[in-house]
Short mmCIF file of C-alpha atoms in Angstrom, two decimals:
data_model
loop_
_atom_site.label_atom_id
_atom_site.label_comp_id
_atom_site.label_asym_id
_atom_site.label_seq_id
_atom_site.Cartn_x
_atom_site.Cartn_y
_atom_site.Cartn_z
CA MET O 1 -0.22 2.93 0.19
CA ALA O 2 3.37 2.94 1.62
CA LEU O 3 2.26 5.57 4.11
CA VAL O 4 -0.59 3.18 5.22
CA LEU O 5 1.61 0.22 5.81
CA LEU O 6 4.17 2.13 7.63
CA VAL O 7 1.50 3.54 10.12
CA LEU O 8 -0.08 -0.04 10.52
CA LEU O 9 3.31 -1.42 11.25
CA ILE O 10 4.14 1.30 13.77
CA VAL O 11 0.63 1.07 15.45
CA LEU O 12 1.08 -2.69 15.71
CA GLY O 13 4.54 -2.56 17.24
CA GLY O 14 3.35 0.36 19.60
CA TRP O 15 0.34 -1.82 20.55
CA LEU O 16 2.41 -4.79 21.36
CA TRP O 17 5.02 -2.57 23.55
CA LEU O 18 2.01 -0.77 25.22
CA ALA O 19 0.56 -4.15 26.38
CA SER O 20 4.02 -5.01 27.86
CA GLN O 21 4.07 -1.87 30.09
CA PRO O 22 2.89 -2.12 33.70
CA PRO O 23 -0.74 -0.87 34.12
CA ASN O 24 0.18 2.40 36.03
CA GLN O 25 2.55 3.26 33.10
CA ARG O 26 0.21 2.74 30.31
CA ARG O 27 -1.25 6.13 30.04
CA PRO O 28 2.13 7.95 29.62
CA ALA O 29 3.18 5.14 27.20
CA LEU O 30 0.21 5.78 25.21
CA VAL O 31 1.00 9.48 24.82
CA LYS O 32 4.58 8.58 23.79
CA MET O 33 3.25 6.05 21.31
CA LEU O 34 0.81 8.53 19.75
CA LEU O 35 3.49 11.30 19.47
CA VAL O 36 6.06 8.85 17.63
CA VAL O 37 3.19 7.69 15.23
CA GLY O 38 2.32 11.41 14.56
CA GLY O 39 5.81 12.44 14.21
CA VAL O 40 6.57 9.63 11.77
CA VAL O 41 3.55 10.38 9.53
CA LEU O 42 4.55 14.20 9.47
CA LEU O 43 8.10 13.36 8.68
CA TYR O 44 7.05 10.99 5.88
CA LEU O 45 4.87 13.65 4.28
CA SER O 46 7.35 16.32 4.59
CA LEU O 47 10.20 14.19 2.93
CA SER O 48 7.77 13.10 0.38
CA GLY O 49 7.05 16.70 -0.85
CA ARG O 50 3.63 17.01 0.65
CA VAL O 51 4.63 19.76 3.21
CA TYR O 52 1.40 21.49 3.04
CA LEU O 53 -0.61 18.32 3.73
CA ALA O 54 1.78 17.80 6.76
CA LEU O 55 0.88 21.23 8.11
CA ALA O 56 -2.81 20.91 7.46
CA ILE O 57 -2.76 17.50 9.51
CA LEU O 58 -0.70 19.08 12.16
CA ALA O 59 -3.17 22.20 12.51
CA GLY O 60 -6.13 19.77 12.62
CA VAL O 61 -4.62 17.39 15.41
CA LEU O 62 -3.12 19.85 17.72
CA PRO O 63 -6.47 20.86 19.59
CA PHE O 64 -7.23 17.12 19.99
CA LEU O 65 -3.70 16.31 21.22
CA ARG O 66 -3.90 19.21 23.66
CA ARG O 67 -7.26 18.07 25.16
CA LEU O 68 -5.91 14.46 25.32
CA LEU O 69 -2.71 15.57 27.12
CA MET O 70 -4.76 17.55 29.52
CA ALA O 71 -7.15 14.71 30.20
CA LEU O 72 -4.46 12.20 30.95
CA LEU O 73 -2.52 14.68 33.22
CA ALA O 74 -5.83 15.41 35.16
CA ARG O 75 -6.09 11.53 35.63
CA GLY O 76 -2.55 11.21 36.85
CA PRO O 77 -1.60 8.60 39.46
CA THR O 78 -2.37 9.21 43.11
CA GLN O 79 -0.04 10.23 45.80
CA ALA O 80 -0.04 6.85 47.44
CA ASN O 81 2.83 4.56 48.40
CA PRO O 82 5.05 2.80 45.92
CA GLY O 83 3.07 0.61 43.72
CA ASN O 84 -0.23 2.41 44.13
CA GLN O 85 -1.48 -0.42 46.31
CA SER O 86 -3.51 -0.68 49.57
CA ARG O 87 -3.02 -3.45 52.14
CA VAL O 88 -5.48 -5.00 54.41
CA ALA O 89 -4.50 -7.64 56.91
CA THR O 90 -6.52 -9.81 59.31
CA ASP O 91 -5.68 -12.76 61.47
CA ILE O 92 -6.13 -15.09 58.69
CA LEU O 93 -5.72 -13.26 55.31
CA GLU O 94 -3.60 -10.53 53.94
CA MET O 95 -5.09 -8.58 50.87
CA SER O 96 -3.61 -6.07 48.31
CA LEU O 97 -5.75 -3.86 46.19
CA ASP O 98 -4.11 -2.24 43.09
CA HIS O 99 -5.42 1.32 42.70
CA ASP O 100 -4.86 1.47 39.06
CA THR O 101 -6.37 -1.72 37.97
CA GLY O 102 -8.63 -2.39 40.87
CA GLU O 103 -7.21 -6.22 41.09
CA MET O 104 -7.23 -7.90 44.57
CA THR O 105 -4.52 -10.26 45.38
CA GLY O 106 -4.20 -12.15 48.73
CA GLN O 107 -2.36 -14.82 50.70
CA VAL O 108 -3.66 -17.17 53.68
CA LEU O 109 -1.59 -16.39 56.79
CA GLN O 110 -3.09 -19.02 59.11
CA GLY O 111 -5.05 -22.36 59.15
CA PRO O 112 -4.98 -25.39 56.90
CA LEU O 113 -4.22 -23.50 53.67
CA ALA O 114 -1.62 -21.10 55.21
CA GLY O 115 1.11 -20.03 52.81
CA ARG O 116 -1.34 -20.34 49.80
CA SER O 117 -2.18 -17.63 47.33
CA LEU O 118 -5.68 -16.80 46.77
CA ALA O 119 -5.11 -16.87 42.86
CA HIS O 120 -4.35 -20.68 43.08
CA LEU O 121 -6.98 -21.92 45.17
CA SER O 122 -9.78 -24.26 43.91
CA GLU O 123 -13.44 -23.51 44.23
CA GLY O 124 -13.58 -26.29 47.04
CA GLU O 125 -10.51 -24.80 48.90
CA PHE O 126 -12.23 -21.18 48.90
CA ILE O 127 -15.40 -22.82 50.55
CA GLU O 128 -13.20 -24.53 53.00
CA LEU O 129 -11.33 -21.39 53.59
CA LEU O 130 -14.43 -19.39 54.09
CA GLN O 131 -15.88 -21.83 56.67
CA TYR O 132 -12.52 -21.57 58.58
CA CYS O 133 -12.58 -17.90 58.53
CA ARG O 134 -16.29 -17.86 59.92
CA GLN O 135 -15.36 -20.05 62.72
CA HIS O 136 -12.31 -18.03 63.83
CA ASP O 137 -12.42 -14.40 62.61
CA TYR O 138 -15.21 -12.18 61.59
CA ASP O 139 -13.02 -9.68 59.70
CA SER O 140 -11.54 -12.51 57.74
CA ALA O 141 -14.68 -13.97 56.72
CA ARG O 142 -15.99 -10.61 55.52
CA LEU O 143 -12.75 -9.90 53.63
CA LEU O 144 -12.79 -13.31 51.67
CA GLU O 145 -16.39 -12.66 50.90
CA SER O 146 -15.42 -9.30 49.48
CA TYR O 147 -12.59 -11.05 47.38
CA LEU O 148 -14.95 -13.66 46.18
CA ASP O 149 -17.54 -11.18 45.10
CA ARG O 150 -15.05 -9.15 43.15
CA ARG O 151 -13.56 -12.29 41.32
CA PHE O 152 -16.63 -14.35 40.70
CA ALA O 153 -19.51 -11.93 41.34
CA ASP O 154 -22.54 -13.90 42.95
CA SER O 155 -21.65 -17.26 41.31
CA TRP O 156 -19.83 -18.57 44.34
CA ARG O 157 -22.68 -18.28 46.71
CA ALA O 158 -24.68 -21.12 45.16
CA ASP O 159 -21.81 -23.27 46.52
CA ASP O 160 -21.58 -21.77 50.06
CA PRO O 161 -23.25 -24.22 52.61
CA GLY O 162 -23.01 -21.42 55.18
CA ALA O 163 -24.81 -18.75 53.31
CA ALA O 164 -28.12 -19.36 54.87
CA GLY O 165 -26.98 -19.16 58.41
CA GLU O 166 -23.57 -17.68 59.75
CA ASP O 167 -24.07 -17.95 63.39
CA SER O 168 -20.68 -19.04 64.07
CA GLU O 169 -17.98 -18.27 66.55
CA SER O 170 -16.93 -15.18 64.34
CA ALA O 171 -20.31 -13.65 64.91
CA SER O 172 -19.51 -13.15 68.64
CA THR O 173 -16.04 -11.83 68.10
CA GLY O 174 -17.37 -8.96 65.80
CA HIS O 175 -15.21 -6.52 63.88
CA GLN O 176 -11.98 -5.25 65.58
CA PRO O 177 -11.45 -1.40 65.36
CA LEU O 178 -8.66 -0.34 62.90
CA THR O 179 -5.29 0.98 64.33
CA GLU O 180 -3.84 3.97 62.72
CA ALA O 181 -1.25 1.81 60.96
CA GLU O 182 -3.83 -0.23 59.55
CA ALA O 183 -5.98 2.79 58.38
CA LEU O 184 -2.78 4.06 56.57
CA ASP O 185 -2.34 0.70 54.83
CA ILE O 186 -5.94 0.58 53.71
CA LEU O 187 -5.72 4.14 52.10
CA GLY O 188 -2.14 3.38 50.68
CA LEU O 189 -0.59 6.14 52.66
CA LYS O 190 2.62 6.68 54.57
CA PRO O 191 2.84 8.02 58.28
CA GLY O 192 2.33 11.83 58.54
CA ALA O 193 -0.02 12.03 55.54
CA SER O 194 -1.79 15.23 55.33
CA ARG O 195 -5.52 15.90 55.64
CA GLU O 196 -5.80 16.68 52.11
CA GLU O 197 -4.06 13.46 51.23
CA ILE O 198 -6.22 11.46 53.31
CA ILE O 199 -9.43 12.84 51.90
CA GLN O 200 -8.02 12.45 48.29
CA ALA O 201 -7.04 8.80 48.82
CA HIS O 202 -10.34 7.88 50.37
CA ARG O 203 -12.18 9.59 47.59
CA GLN O 204 -10.28 7.84 44.84
CA MET O 205 -10.78 4.48 46.50
CA MET O 206 -14.27 4.84 47.01
CA GLN O 207 -14.79 5.56 43.25
CA LYS O 208 -13.40 2.03 42.77
CA MET O 209 -14.70 0.22 45.85
CA HIS O 210 -18.24 1.62 46.34
CA PRO O 211 -20.93 -1.09 46.02
CA ASP O 212 -22.64 1.22 43.52
CA HIS O 213 -19.59 0.95 41.30
CA GLY O 214 -19.29 -2.93 41.67
CA GLY O 215 -17.46 -2.73 44.74
CA SER O 216 -17.77 -4.43 48.07
CA ALA O 217 -20.07 -3.14 50.93
CA TYR O 218 -17.42 -4.41 53.52
CA LEU O 219 -14.31 -2.80 51.91
CA ALA O 220 -16.23 0.43 51.43
CA ALA O 221 -16.96 0.38 55.18
CA LEU O 222 -13.43 -0.26 55.85
CA ILE O 223 -12.20 2.51 53.71
CA ASN O 224 -14.78 4.90 55.49
CA GLU O 225 -13.34 3.80 58.77
CA ALA O 226 -9.77 4.28 57.80
CA ARG O 227 -10.71 7.78 56.88
CA ALA O 228 -12.25 8.51 60.10
CA VAL O 229 -9.56 6.95 62.22
CA LEU O 230 -6.82 9.19 60.39
CA LEU O 231 -8.97 12.48 60.58
CA ASP O 232 -10.04 12.24 64.24
#
């Protein structure tokens, strides 16, 4: 009974500690927590005179721990820029995508809502911003639609008065080709990245952003364009 209580207390404390870790540090933190819990259990059994039981448990869990460690190492962080983030900027918006969590954050750069964070906008303000983007910049409108789809799925479209017809000034301007610097930002790479790094970053981002995986068609197209720009 004492052993069960001890393990429960350690697991509870470890869970709280794990939840406080940054998302990109949780996998190594989980390994540390499992090793600590296992070590405490084995130490307790050894000190209480149950050495054979401790050895039997150790022999049983070693193959599992080996497979777990190999899987975690195989899914290690990408060789992207610090923070594992990609950045996309248009005339009106700036967005960041966290590679580890898939979370998108953004800020308004221009217009009536300039300086505001997308996380703090109301539904009405989102629609107002979307209409402004459609009137002034095609890429900003597509980027904001991608953000709204990822955050709210399709629910926001019911309140979008421009969903039926988007023949605005933005339609005539069209998409602006990416520069090399923008392509690097989108893939989360630094200048001088190798061909292998570009291909790897593209593959890993498409796994998160492809429409078949719940991503955005517009962002997937940007990621593909960034790869093409850097590999040409």
